[in-house]
Amino acid sequence: MDEMNWKCFKCGVPLTKKAVVFEYMNRSFSHEVPVCPQCGKVFISEELAEGRMAEVEAALEDK
Amino acid sequence: MSGDFTTADDLAAHGRDYVKVGAGDIQRIVTLSTSGSTGNGKRLYFTAGDLRRTIDFFRDGMSQICAPGDKVAILLGSPSPDGLGRLLEEGLREMGAVPSLLCLPRDYRETAEALESLLPDTLVGLPVQMRRLALMTPRLRPKTVLLSGDYVSLAAVDTITRLWQTRVFTHYGLTESGLGFAVQCPLLLGQHIRASELQVEIVDPDTGESLPEGEWGEIVFTTLRREAMPLKRYRTGDISRLLPGVCPCGQPGPRLDRVLGRVTEMRKPVSIYALDELLLRDDALLDYEASFRDGMLTVVTEGGDPASVRALLTETYPGFAVRVSPGVIPPSAQKRMVKTL
């Protein structure tokens, strides 16, 4: 899936890749994801959610 | 797994199916790596209400072990939000004690020094680690020690009791049970179960058949008030028995005897439980690791005399080849076991 073909439905503009900071359990990590340059909404692909994000969650979710 | 039991493999494979609340109601998730057949992690989910009930149990349980104003060193867990360390810290604060969340030791010398400055009234930690600290700082003399998180050997209890002139309590619990499960009363007879939260059965680990009070078998529990992830007849893999009758301490409710260990470990030709009881009687031996393969038992000891340890093991296990060598055993968060394969 080519993330660069995505457009923001609300704003009608193509999404651009930006480094976004994610925060979870008092820790943060940064990842480049497609973002609407106008309204700022971030797109999380299924691949990202089930891949890198799931890995980071598992690492942080210790007892 | 057949029947109406829930197993670790069920949670690893279908964990999300057990979640009964929306994502917004989940306050904390714990990921546990399984040493079971699937090799995948299990995720356990908790609402704020679930965590509150865990804190309540910790507060009530600890108020039998320490008093308001007492300094309590927590040598378990991490600073992770809403994790074991933080929840226990909160429970202790609520009963008026003064907790110090030192977390699981990373370096024994460093931890011993921190304890020598703090001079806690109570310590909470892993059995082998607390024993090692007792051997390193015999003058610490806390009033009470609570051992939890792994098999509690009689040898470790005896050593800690003797060196620190202290009273040692045990607690059995698992993340799946909401961390708390059963804790010894002031008379140190049996472990009182959190009966308002957990219904406990003992079953035959091979057939799943229910066993009566007094018979040893696998601990199975059903949660009664869990919100995020209620569990029905969850098979813990741990062996114990329900003690019959009323406890002389006066508290009503069901009690567990000592937890003898995990079924999977007990089925090995030599278990860590047997080795703990045998080797941890030697005050010179700080810690050890063991592995077993093809009839050969290999042990690494820190402290103690490898030749006499080897002689003791050869005498106890005449059918095995035994190799003992000295080494350094750093602190570990993992459950101790004899490595096979």
PDB file of C-alpha atoms in Angstrom, chain B residues 87 219 243:
ATOM      1  CA  LEU B  87       0.124  -0.367  42.808  1.00  0.00           C
ATOM      2  CA  ILE B 219      -4.789 -24.064  41.168  1.00  0.00           C
ATOM      3  CA  LEU B 243      -6.490 -26.063  53.586  1.00  0.00           C
TER       4      LEU B 243
END
